[in-house]
Tab-separated table of C-alpha atoms in Angstrom:
chain	number	residue	atom	x	y	z
A	159	MET	CA	-0.122	-0.198	0.168
A	160	GLN	CA	2.358	2.917	-1.364
A	161	ILE	CA	0.629	6.215	-1.073
A	162	ASN	CA	2.001	8.948	-3.078
A	163	GLY	CA	1.039	12.444	-4.466
A	164	ALA	CA	-2.237	14.202	-3.523
A	165	ASP	CA	-2.583	11.368	-0.891
A	166	GLN	CA	0.013	12.406	1.120
A	167	GLN	CA	-1.904	15.208	2.397
A	168	GLN	CA	-4.432	12.511	4.234
A	169	ARG	CA	-3.556	11.903	7.434
A	170	GLY	CA	-2.761	8.146	8.211
A	171	HIS	CA	-3.115	5.536	11.026
A	172	VAL	CA	-1.223	2.452	12.067
A	173	LEU	CA	-3.074	0.495	14.833
A	174	LEU	CA	-1.437	-2.497	16.586
A	175	ILE	CA	-3.535	-4.720	18.739
A	176	ALA	CA	-2.004	-7.299	20.919
A	177	GLY	CA	-4.593	-9.842	21.877
A	178	ASP	CA	-4.114	-12.801	24.733
A	179	ALA	CA	-1.073	-15.115	24.453
A	180	ALA	CA	-1.724	-18.586	22.882
A	181	VAL	CA	-0.350	-20.814	25.116
A	182	ARG	CA	-0.565	-24.717	25.120
A	183	ARG	CA	0.966	-26.697	28.098
A	184	ARG	CA	3.159	-23.709	29.401
A	185	THR	CA	4.668	-23.194	26.034
A	186	VAL	CA	3.667	-19.772	24.403
A	187	GLN	CA	2.792	-20.215	20.859
A	188	VAL	CA	2.020	-16.558	19.902
A	189	GLU	CA	3.537	-13.700	22.312
A	190	PRO	CA	1.724	-10.649	21.061
A	191	SER	CA	3.820	-8.331	23.197
A	192	ALA	CA	6.733	-9.357	21.487
A	193	ASN	CA	5.569	-8.919	18.177
A	194	LEU	CA	4.275	-5.474	19.100
A	195	ALA	CA	7.765	-4.359	20.498
A	196	ALA	CA	9.383	-5.735	17.201
A	197	LEU	CA	6.941	-4.023	14.792
A	198	SER	CA	7.634	-0.521	17.213
A	199	THR	CA	11.455	-0.514	15.912
A	200	VAL	CA	10.102	-0.202	12.196
A	201	PRO	CA	9.758	3.492	11.131
A	202	VAL	CA	6.196	4.536	10.732
A	203	SER	CA	6.341	5.375	7.002
A	204	VAL	CA	8.220	1.782	6.152
A	205	LEU	CA	5.691	-0.062	7.874
A	206	LEU	CA	2.525	1.449	6.590
A	207	GLY	CA	4.209	2.316	3.390
A	208	SER	CA	3.410	6.063	3.053
A	209	ASP	CA	5.005	9.280	3.665
A	210	ALA	CA	1.797	10.630	5.040
A	211	PRO	CA	1.756	12.143	8.618
A	212	THR	CA	0.423	9.200	10.632
A	213	ASP	CA	-0.725	8.382	13.924
A	214	THR	CA	0.552	5.126	15.528
A	215	THR	CA	-1.543	3.322	18.300
A	216	TYR	CA	-0.249	0.609	20.647
A	217	LEU	CA	-2.735	-1.477	22.261
A	218	ASP	CA	-1.418	-3.984	24.393
A	219	GLY	CA	-3.081	-5.812	27.361
A	220	VAL	CA	-6.502	-3.850	26.987
A	221	ARG	CA	-8.835	-5.909	28.357
A	222	ASP	CA	-12.456	-4.275	27.436
A	223	GLN	CA	-13.599	-4.939	24.192
A	224	ASN	CA	-15.589	-1.550	23.880
A	225	ALA	CA	-12.564	0.430	24.669
A	226	LEU	CA	-11.117	-1.786	21.690
A	227	LEU	CA	-13.830	-0.579	19.631
A	228	MET	CA	-13.735	2.687	20.312
A	229	ARG	CA	-9.898	2.507	19.018
A	230	LEU	CA	-10.996	0.681	16.128
A	231	ARG	CA	-13.690	3.209	14.943
A	232	THR	CA	-11.087	6.120	15.500
A	233	ALA	CA	-8.967	4.464	13.114
A	234	ALA	CA	-11.190	3.372	10.662
A	235	ALA	CA	-12.579	7.313	10.585
A	236	THR	CA	-8.842	7.927	9.395
A	237	PRO	CA	-8.995	9.540	5.856
A	238	GLY	CA	-5.550	8.085	4.515
A	239	PRO	CA	-4.239	5.092	4.622
A	240	LEU	CA	-4.683	2.753	7.646
A	241	LEU	CA	-3.072	-0.440	8.806
A	242	ILE	CA	-4.487	-2.655	11.375
A	243	TYR	CA	-2.251	-5.336	13.169
A	244	LEU	CA	-3.899	-8.048	15.080
A	245	SER	CA	-1.658	-10.736	16.994
A	246	GLY	CA	-2.758	-13.485	19.653
A	247	ARG	CA	-5.284	-16.502	20.514
A	248	LEU	CA	-8.310	-16.573	17.755
A	249	THR	CA	-11.254	-18.285	19.764
A	250	GLY	CA	-14.875	-19.053	19.086
A	251	ASP	CA	-17.762	-18.909	21.563
A	252	ARG	CA	-19.605	-21.671	23.012
A	253	ARG	CA	-22.341	-21.788	20.552
A	254	GLY	CA	-19.498	-22.093	17.739
A	255	GLN	CA	-21.079	-19.522	15.639
A	256	GLN	CA	-18.385	-16.832	15.436
A	257	LEU	CA	-14.551	-15.970	15.826
A	258	TYR	CA	-13.142	-13.991	18.460
A	259	LEU	CA	-9.842	-12.169	19.143
A	260	ALA	CA	-8.890	-13.115	22.707
A	261	LEU	CA	-7.954	-10.693	24.948
A	262	PRO	CA	-6.130	-10.788	28.627
A	263	GLY	CA	-8.568	-12.388	30.964
A	264	THR	CA	-10.864	-14.015	28.219
A	265	THR	CA	-12.402	-17.478	29.351
A	266	THR	CA	-14.414	-20.021	27.877
A	267	SER	CA	-17.288	-18.833	29.552
A	268	THR	CA	-16.754	-14.869	28.995
A	269	THR	CA	-15.656	-15.167	25.369
A	270	ARG	CA	-18.716	-13.245	24.073
A	271	TYR	CA	-18.088	-10.177	26.668
A	272	THR	CA	-14.551	-9.941	26.884
A	273	ALA	CA	-12.975	-10.630	23.336
A	274	LEU	CA	-13.147	-8.571	20.373
A	275	PRO	CA	-15.690	-10.167	17.821
A	276	TRP	CA	-13.779	-10.764	14.492
A	277	GLU	CA	-17.078	-9.502	12.899
A	278	TRP	CA	-16.759	-6.109	14.218
A	279	LEU	CA	-13.178	-5.794	12.230
A	280	GLY	CA	-15.162	-6.000	9.065
A	281	ALA	CA	-18.155	-4.065	10.310
A	282	GLU	CA	-15.688	-1.089	11.136
A	283	LEU	CA	-13.816	-1.159	7.770
A	284	ARG	CA	-16.725	-1.804	5.490
A	285	SER	CA	-17.032	1.720	4.292
A	286	ARG	CA	-13.540	2.881	3.785
A	287	PRO	CA	-12.294	3.559	0.101
A	288	VAL	CA	-10.786	0.297	-1.837
A	289	GLY	CA	-6.893	0.508	-1.767
A	290	LEU	CA	-6.399	2.475	1.408
A	291	THR	CA	-6.618	-0.265	4.182
A	292	THR	CA	-4.484	-3.176	5.036
A	293	VAL	CA	-4.981	-5.863	7.722
A	294	MET	CA	-2.123	-7.895	8.862
A	295	PHE	CA	-2.150	-10.794	11.427
A	296	ASP	CA	-0.044	-13.309	13.121
A	297	LEU	CA	-2.602	-15.596	15.200
A	298	ALA	CA	-2.934	-18.855	16.756
A	299	ALA	CA	-6.044	-20.467	16.698
A	300	ASP	CA	-7.482	-22.601	19.591
A	301	LYS	CA	-9.611	-25.997	19.362
A	302	ARG	CA	-12.983	-23.967	19.008
A	303	ALA	CA	-11.745	-21.484	16.500
A	304	TRP	CA	-10.092	-23.965	14.021
A	305	PRO	CA	-13.279	-25.732	13.020
A	306	LEU	CA	-14.789	-22.708	12.022
A	307	LEU	CA	-11.720	-21.455	9.800
A	308	GLN	CA	-11.785	-25.070	8.437
A	309	GLU	CA	-15.369	-24.296	7.626
A	310	TYR	CA	-14.913	-20.967	6.054
A	311	GLY	CA	-11.560	-21.889	4.221
A	312	THR	CA	-10.695	-18.290	5.099
A	313	LEU	CA	-10.526	-15.285	8.102
A	314	PRO	CA	-13.376	-13.323	6.704
A	315	ALA	CA	-12.525	-9.692	6.597
A	316	SER	CA	-13.821	-6.352	4.645
A	317	THR	CA	-13.885	-6.653	1.007
A	318	SER	CA	-12.154	-3.093	1.075
A	319	ALA	CA	-9.233	-3.958	2.643
A	320	ASP	CA	-5.939	-6.219	1.697
A	321	VAL	CA	-5.694	-9.063	3.875
A	322	TYR	CA	-2.376	-10.519	5.125
A	323	GLY	CA	-1.453	-13.212	7.512
A	324	VAL	CA	-1.013	-16.514	9.186
A	325	ILE	CA	-3.166	-18.829	11.308
A	326	ALA	CA	-1.269	-21.626	13.354
A	327	PRO	CA	-3.533	-24.460	14.033
A	328	PRO	CA	-3.821	-25.784	17.621
A	329	GLY	CA	-1.364	-27.965	19.004
A	330	PHE	CA	1.655	-26.883	17.979
A	331	ALA	CA	4.838	-26.487	19.723
A	332	GLY	CA	5.884	-22.881	19.516
A	333	SER	CA	8.779	-20.512	20.403
A	334	ALA	CA	9.665	-17.936	22.833
A	335	GLY	CA	9.972	-14.216	20.950
A	336	VAL	CA	8.794	-12.645	17.893
A	337	SER	CA	6.380	-15.276	15.765
A	338	PRO	CA	8.187	-16.234	12.381
A	339	TYR	CA	6.019	-14.798	10.280
A	340	THR	CA	6.209	-11.441	12.008
A	341	ARG	CA	9.831	-11.506	12.321
A	342	VAL	CA	10.301	-12.126	8.649
A	343	TRP	CA	7.958	-9.481	7.665
A	344	ILE	CA	10.468	-6.861	9.479
A	345	ASP	CA	13.435	-8.750	7.910
A	346	GLN	CA	11.878	-7.933	4.620
A	347	LEU	CA	11.182	-4.552	5.364
A	348	ARG	CA	14.824	-3.864	6.505
A	349	ARG	CA	16.621	-5.546	3.571
A	350	ASN	CA	14.357	-3.874	0.735
A	351	PRO	CA	14.741	0.135	1.305
A	352	ASP	CA	12.693	0.671	-1.831
A	353	ARG	CA	9.696	-0.827	0.056
A	354	PRO	CA	8.254	-3.647	-2.235
A	355	ALA	CA	4.509	-3.852	-2.433
A	356	ASN	CA	2.633	-6.058	0.432
A	357	THR	CA	1.760	-8.935	-1.794
A	358	ARG	CA	5.409	-9.469	-2.478
A	359	ILE	CA	6.432	-8.976	1.044
A	360	HIS	CA	3.943	-11.550	1.982
A	361	ALA	CA	4.819	-14.107	-0.596
A	362	ARG	CA	8.480	-13.607	0.275
A	363	THR	CA	7.755	-14.027	4.088
A	364	VAL	CA	5.625	-17.216	3.643
A	365	ALA	CA	8.524	-18.732	1.596
A	366	ALA	CA	11.551	-17.921	3.987
A	367	ALA	CA	9.579	-18.278	7.493
A	368	GLN	CA	9.389	-21.597	9.000
A	369	LEU	CA	5.322	-21.998	9.667
A	370	PRO	CA	4.042	-24.669	11.740
A	371	PRO	CA	2.496	-27.253	9.546
A	372	GLY	CA	-0.978	-26.883	8.775
A	373	SER	CA	-1.093	-23.185	8.994
A	374	MET	CA	-3.587	-21.149	7.294
A	375	VAL	CA	-2.108	-18.796	4.888
A	376	LEU	CA	-4.109	-15.532	3.636
A	377	PRO	CA	-3.877	-14.994	1.001
A	378	SER	CA	-3.631	-19.032	-0.091
A	379	THR	CA	-1.786	-17.914	-3.479
A	380	PRO	CA	-0.042	-15.179	-3.140
A	381	GLN	CA	1.657	-13.162	-6.213
A	382	LEU	CA	5.209	-14.293	-6.737
A	383	ASP	CA	7.938	-12.164	-7.142
A	384	MET	CA	8.367	-12.950	-10.918
A	385	GLN	CA	5.203	-12.991	-13.039
A	386	PRO	CA	4.950	-15.790	-15.755
A	387	ALA	CA	6.093	-14.896	-19.123
A	388	GLU	CA	2.903	-15.970	-20.649
A	389	PRO	CA	-0.388	-15.844	-19.288
A	390	ARG	CA	-1.747	-19.087	-17.895
A	391	PRO	CA	-5.126	-20.157	-18.902
A	392	PRO	CA	-7.808	-19.771	-16.367
A	393	MET	CA	-8.219	-22.924	-14.125
A	394	THR	CA	-11.771	-24.426	-13.314
A	395	ASN	CA	-13.085	-24.934	-10.016
A	396	VAL	CA	-12.017	-28.533	-9.861
A	397	GLN	CA	-8.634	-27.564	-10.737
A	398	ARG	CA	-8.802	-24.904	-7.871
A	399	LEU	CA	-9.936	-27.251	-5.644
A	400	LEU	CA	-7.307	-29.701	-6.571
A	401	ALA	CA	-4.550	-26.806	-6.182
A	402	GLY	CA	-5.807	-26.526	-2.465
A	403	ASP	CA	-7.872	-23.163	-3.010
A	404	THR	CA	-10.299	-23.828	-0.287
A	405	THR	CA	-11.547	-20.029	-0.645
A	406	LEU	CA	-13.788	-21.251	-3.305
A	407	LEU	CA	-15.998	-23.367	-0.795
A	408	ALA	CA	-16.982	-20.461	0.942
A	409	ARG	CA	-18.178	-18.518	-2.359
A	410	LEU	CA	-20.155	-21.909	-3.460
A	411	ARG	CA	-21.551	-22.340	-0.218
A	412	ARG	CA	-25.116	-21.511	-0.629
A	413	PRO	CA	-25.766	-18.218	1.600
A	414	GLU	CA	-27.524	-18.557	4.892
A	415	PRO	CA	-30.741	-16.883	4.989
A	416	GLN	CA	-31.221	-13.381	7.108
A	417	PRO	CA	-32.696	-13.869	9.877
A	418	PRO	CA	-35.978	-11.578	10.220
A	419	ARG	CA	-35.770	-8.356	12.268
A	420	ARG	CA	-36.246	-8.445	15.842
A	421	SER	CA	-39.788	-6.502	16.703
A	422	ASP	CA	-38.200	-4.503	19.253
A	423	GLU	CA	-35.215	-3.359	16.980
A	424	ILE	CA	-35.278	0.280	15.721
A	425	PRO	CA	-33.934	0.942	11.973
A	426	TRP	CA	-31.822	3.714	11.658
A	427	ASP	CA	-34.345	6.095	9.747
A	428	GLU	CA	-36.827	5.762	12.670
A	429	ALA	CA	-34.441	6.205	15.357
A	430	VAL	CA	-33.703	9.470	17.491
A	431	GLY	CA	-31.589	10.430	20.350
A	432	TYR	CA	-31.473	8.636	23.361
A	433	ASP	CA	-32.793	11.721	25.697
A	434	GLN	CA	-35.692	12.262	22.860
A	435	MET	CA	-37.317	8.940	22.686
A	436	PRO	CA	-40.482	8.339	24.470
A	437	SER	CA	-40.556	5.124	26.863
A	438	ALA	CA	-38.252	3.068	25.225
A	439	SER	CA	-35.581	5.747	25.262
A	440	HIS	CA	-32.618	6.689	27.411
A	441	GLN	CA	-33.014	9.871	29.809
A	442	ARG	CA	-30.523	12.772	30.159
A	443	LEU	CA	-28.950	11.827	33.787
A	444	GLU	CA	-29.806	15.059	35.193
A	445	GLU	CA	-33.549	14.675	34.387
A	446	THR	CA	-33.923	11.597	36.255
A	447	HIS	CA	-35.484	11.162	39.488
A	448	HIS	CA	-37.055	8.027	39.741
A	449	PRO	CA	-34.643	5.510	40.522
A	450	VAL	CA	-35.808	1.561	40.535
A	451	ARG	CA	-33.703	-0.970	41.425
A	452	ALA	CA	-32.139	-3.386	38.712
A	453	SER	CA	-30.057	-6.010	38.414
A	454	ALA	CA	-26.307	-5.433	37.391
A	455	HIS	CA	-26.670	-8.349	34.619
A	456	PRO	CA	-28.110	-8.009	31.606
A	457	PRO	CA	-31.162	-10.321	30.481
A	458	HIS	CA	-30.712	-13.098	28.391
A	459	PRO	CA	-31.003	-11.939	24.589
A	460	THR	CA	-34.435	-13.407	24.136
A	461	ALA	CA	-36.003	-11.632	26.901
A	462	PRO	CA	-35.049	-7.805	26.751
A	463	ALA	CA	-35.921	-5.234	29.406
A	464	PRO	CA	-39.095	-3.647	29.279
A	465	GLN	CA	-39.941	-0.070	28.664
A	466	GLN	CA	-40.950	2.384	31.208
A	467	THR	CA	-42.024	6.003	30.310
A	468	PRO	CA	-39.471	8.741	31.581
A	469	PRO	CA	-40.359	12.239	32.584
A	470	PRO	CA	-41.107	14.789	29.412
A	471	THR	CA	-37.919	16.682	28.596
A	472	GLN	CA	-37.548	20.018	27.053
A	473	ARG	CA	-36.281	17.997	23.509
A	474	ALA	CA	-38.657	15.266	23.662
A	475	ALA	CA	-40.063	14.932	20.427
A	476	VAL	CA	-42.809	12.454	21.046
A	477	PRO	CA	-45.320	13.103	24.092
A	478	THR	CA	-44.993	10.573	26.407
A	479	ALA	CA	-48.162	8.293	27.176
A	480	ALA	CA	-50.069	7.507	30.379
A	481	VAL	CA	-49.099	4.003	32.028
A	482	ARG	CA	-52.280	3.275	33.645
A	483	PRO	CA	-54.630	0.910	32.085
A	484	VAL	CA	-57.730	2.516	30.291
A	485	MET	CA	-60.803	1.756	32.233
A	486	PRO	CA	-64.359	1.229	30.731
A	487	SER	CA	-66.857	4.155	31.562
A	488	ALA	CA	-69.669	1.415	32.161
A	489	PRO	CA	-68.796	-2.276	32.190
A	490	THR	CA	-71.396	-4.287	31.554
A	491	PRO	CA	-72.583	-7.074	33.908
A	492	GLU	CA	-72.451	-9.568	31.061
A	493	ALA	CA	-68.768	-9.183	30.166
A	494	PRO	CA	-66.938	-8.263	33.577
A	495	GLU	CA	-63.866	-6.561	33.100
A	496	PRO	CA	-60.773	-9.054	33.759
A	497	VAL	CA	-57.831	-8.251	36.007
A	498	PRO	CA	-55.027	-7.485	34.205
A	499	GLN	CA	-51.893	-10.250	35.240
A	500	GLN	CA	-48.313	-8.875	35.750
A	501	SER	CA	-45.347	-11.119	35.439
A	502	PRO	CA	-43.433	-11.055	38.652
A	503	MET	CA	-40.102	-12.111	36.735
A	504	ALA	CA	-40.289	-9.139	34.296
A	505	PRO	CA	-37.061	-7.614	34.301
A	506	GLN	CA	-36.945	-4.101	35.243
A	507	ASP	CA	-35.647	-1.127	33.106
A	508	PRO	CA	-31.985	-0.314	34.516
A	509	ARG	CA	-31.535	3.018	33.521
A	510	PRO	CA	-33.039	4.823	36.454
A	511	HIS	CA	-31.005	2.610	38.842
A	512	ILE	CA	-27.888	3.587	36.900
A	513	TYR	CA	-28.912	7.668	37.026
A	514	ALA	CA	-29.608	6.969	40.860
A	515	LEU	CA	-26.326	5.651	41.030
A	516	ALA	CA	-24.273	8.604	39.599
A	517	GLN	CA	-26.580	10.977	41.350
A	518	ALA	CA	-25.308	9.336	44.656
A	519	ARG	CA	-21.579	9.807	42.953
A	520	ARG	CA	-21.086	5.974	42.743
A	521	PHE	CA	-19.624	6.587	39.521
A	522	ASN	CA	-17.534	3.142	39.029
A	523	GLU	CA	-20.804	1.096	39.984
A	524	SER	CA	-22.801	3.207	37.390
A	525	MET	CA	-20.258	3.120	34.911
A	526	GLN	CA	-19.801	-0.744	35.450
A	527	LEU	CA	-23.128	-1.623	34.950
A	528	ALA	CA	-23.813	0.777	32.139
A	529	GLN	CA	-20.831	-0.944	30.099
A	530	ALA	CA	-22.729	-4.498	31.017
A	531	TRP	CA	-25.921	-3.354	29.536
A	532	GLU	CA	-23.985	-1.872	26.445
A	533	THR	CA	-21.935	-5.139	25.958
A	534	HIS	CA	-25.568	-6.760	26.251
A	535	THR	CA	-27.038	-4.740	23.751
A	536	LEU	CA	-24.099	-5.122	21.344
A	537	GLN	CA	-24.319	-8.582	21.331
A	538	THR	CA	-28.153	-8.502	20.930
A	539	TYR	CA	-28.550	-5.930	18.315
A	540	GLY	CA	-25.256	-5.297	16.811
A	541	ILE	CA	-22.502	-2.605	17.120
A	542	HIS	CA	-23.988	-0.316	14.464
A	543	SER	CA	-27.477	-0.477	15.778
A	544	PRO	CA	-29.433	2.613	17.257
A	545	GLN	CA	-29.755	0.933	20.806
A	546	ALA	CA	-25.970	0.327	21.169
A	547	THR	CA	-25.169	4.024	20.378
A	548	GLN	CA	-27.945	5.192	22.971
A	549	TRP	CA	-25.950	3.457	25.492
A	550	LEU	CA	-22.702	4.757	24.024
A	551	GLU	CA	-24.142	7.915	24.661
A	552	ILE	CA	-25.352	7.353	28.334
A	553	ARG	CA	-21.782	6.087	28.965
A	554	ALA	CA	-20.299	9.700	27.705
A	555	ASP	CA	-22.854	11.294	30.267
A	556	LEU	CA	-21.823	9.458	32.983
A	557	ALA	CA	-17.793	10.301	32.392
A	558	LYS	CA	-18.788	13.567	32.293
A	559	MET	CA	-20.663	13.299	35.518
A	560	SER	CA	-17.712	11.601	37.116
A	561	GLY	CA	-15.133	14.619	35.907
A	562	ASN	CA	-13.427	12.340	33.174
A	563	ASP	CA	-13.963	14.843	30.472
A	564	LEU	CA	-11.296	13.016	28.450
A	565	LEU	CA	-13.522	9.727	28.291
A	566	ALA	CA	-16.932	11.729	27.703
A	567	THR	CA	-15.235	13.664	24.599
A	568	GLN	CA	-14.103	10.446	23.158
A	569	LEU	CA	-17.373	8.644	23.804
A	570	TRP	CA	-19.522	11.647	22.088
A	571	ILE	CA	-17.018	11.936	19.273
A	572	ALA	CA	-17.569	7.998	18.748
A	573	ALA	CA	-21.378	8.339	18.979
A	574	ALA	CA	-21.558	10.930	16.683
A	575	ARG	CA	-19.668	9.303	14.041
A	576	THR	CA	-21.595	6.421	14.320
A	577	ARG	CA	-24.884	8.301	13.809
A	578	LEU	CA	-23.014	10.514	11.002
A	579	ALA	CA	-22.512	7.012	9.120
A	580	HIS	CA	-26.451	6.151	9.202
A	581	GLN	CA	-28.037	9.554	9.706
A	582	SER	CA	-27.571	12.574	7.632
A	583	PRO	CA	-25.545	15.548	8.797
A	584	ASP	CA	-28.239	17.898	9.383
A	585	ALA	CA	-30.032	15.021	11.888
A	586	PRO	CA	-30.381	16.735	15.309
A	587	GLU	CA	-28.905	13.603	17.042
A	588	VAL	CA	-25.894	14.102	15.192
A	589	VAL	CA	-25.684	17.783	15.880
A	590	ASP	CA	-26.228	17.357	19.494
A	591	ALA	CA	-23.522	14.688	19.817
A	592	ALA	CA	-21.382	16.661	18.209
A	593	ARG	CA	-21.867	19.760	20.602
A	594	SER	CA	-21.519	17.588	23.400
A	595	ALA	CA	-18.207	16.251	22.565
A	596	HIS	CA	-16.858	19.974	21.798
A	597	HIS	CA	-18.198	21.162	25.237
A	598	CYS	CA	-16.384	18.333	27.015
A	599	TRP	CA	-13.449	18.896	25.197
A	600	GLU	CA	-13.609	22.356	26.012
A	601	GLN	CA	-13.332	21.019	29.625
A	602	ILE	CA	-10.498	19.340	29.312
A	603	THR	CA	-7.409	20.886	31.667
A	604	ASP	CA	-4.666	18.725	30.419
A	605	PRO	CA	-2.828	20.228	27.275
A	606	ALA	CA	-1.469	17.184	26.065
A	607	GLU	CA	-4.949	15.411	26.366
A	608	GLY	CA	-6.472	18.240	24.398
A	609	ARG	CA	-4.164	18.074	21.502
A	610	ASN	CA	-4.772	14.354	21.202
A	611	THR	CA	-8.336	14.500	20.978
A	612	GLY	CA	-8.395	18.121	18.938
A	613	PRO	CA	-7.927	17.418	15.598
A	614	GLU	CA	-10.346	14.248	15.745
A	615	LEU	CA	-13.161	16.646	16.987
A	616	ILE	CA	-12.274	19.200	14.595
A	617	ASN	CA	-12.426	16.903	11.538
A	618	LEU	CA	-16.028	15.974	12.910
A	619	LEU	CA	-17.155	19.595	13.071
A	620	ARG	CA	-16.499	20.321	9.632
A	621	GLN	CA	-18.730	17.506	8.391
A	622	LEU	CA	-21.943	19.197	10.078
A	623	PRO	CA	-23.006	22.058	7.943
A	624	THR	CA	-25.884	22.997	9.993
A	625	LEU	CA	-24.261	23.160	13.099
A	626	ASP	CA	-23.904	26.585	14.621
A	627	ALA	CA	-20.579	28.056	12.683
A	628	ARG	CA	-19.180	29.336	16.062
A	629	HIS	CA	-18.347	25.806	16.837
A	630	LEU	CA	-15.620	25.218	14.346
A	631	PRO	CA	-13.441	28.401	14.752
A	632	ALA	CA	-13.748	28.286	18.500
A	633	ALA	CA	-12.387	24.393	18.432
A	634	GLN	CA	-9.590	25.584	16.057
A	635	ARG	CA	-8.739	28.360	18.429
A	636	ARG	CA	-8.179	26.366	21.416
A	637	LEU	CA	-6.279	23.766	19.661
A	638	GLU	CA	-3.831	26.603	18.270
A	639	TYR	CA	-3.249	27.442	21.944
A	640	LEU	CA	-2.968	24.071	23.204
A	641	ASN	CA	-0.294	23.418	20.793
A	642	THR	CA	1.651	26.311	22.293
A	643	ALA	CA	0.739	25.343	25.892
A	644	PRO	CA	3.075	23.510	28.055
A	645	SER	CA	2.384	19.733	29.254
A	646	GLY	CA	0.501	19.659	32.259
A	647	ARG	CA	-2.652	21.263	33.637
A	648	ARG	CA	-3.404	24.432	32.350
């Protein structure tokens, strides 16, 4: 991925992610921390294959899948070239339906809530332009992930990204230190100052590295250094299968029917901000005065929490309805009114209890409870659903109440970008999220933290034509001041 010319003005991003180490019988098969440390010695311009100004993010030891998702969204929003490197243990959930990158602390019973679903990677990169994204991985699959890989014949990723990497099978005896694939890839970059294309580097790396027997190499038929003098005739499907190209099976397999939309799922064209919705919505924290006890654990996906009617707010777009049943004015003797039955096991809405905890300054408990419900929503409705975005906005408000202005800014920016990907730039919910992000950024007192988040905020504000015209110049002036301010609290 060599980027030259006009694209040099677009800022790039390198995101390096170290998951959980793959260990078998006390022997380390893949050591992600060592791989990231080795990659950090390579100049960013050489690693990315571009001279564009580049941001580099190292994520080693991250245990929160939502924090990792936020970093992934930030990287995917980069307008220029992007490189994402992942290393660690590839696992599957107990249902055997999805692949995950295990994070430190991931166990068999907590995979769905503590590991990074691999499909999130493809979903975040789906909207990026072709030719600007490279995904590189050096993984080891465990016994739950390997059957899924054999079924797929590949590791699914976004069609807009160039994918290179290897996946070692379970049970091989690894070696300490940097993995063979990553080590040889780095050697190829150092030996070739002219920076060959990633396809050729991958081909040379696979040929030189002593990979474990049976490793899955992607792409399975890499481009060779020397092209044949005469073009070869196209291979038939049978010839490709005999040659070992198992990726054909995934394309020939009949696609599974899409599940019907849930009855409580909200399409984006009908979604509004979490503080604008009726009984199904999330309320602003400072407007809630009716705490209700709720469990700290999300309900089972098949039993979503019932909806309650919050008090009306100034921004409410839909009037709230009365919650008491409508009584007939004159019931007939022949048909006595039946007594409505209530389910004693119906789960309660967790939001009032979360708000009550925050108002009582028990911020850690409120944040943990909100994060648990956000994880449940992500697993139930998906990462791009309006429900998940509403919980992201609730966490942003909680961070603001606790005084964590940096986290509040980052969460509001992530929420605004998610809404902007599905709603028009002049949508009130998009504009409100951007205004909240700007307000929280103005409260950051550390110049270094303000400088780190300022460019991303300004990039967001530029995409909103209906936003108050004073926001963008005010943010630009403050960023100029922060660039000249010394480190530390101002």
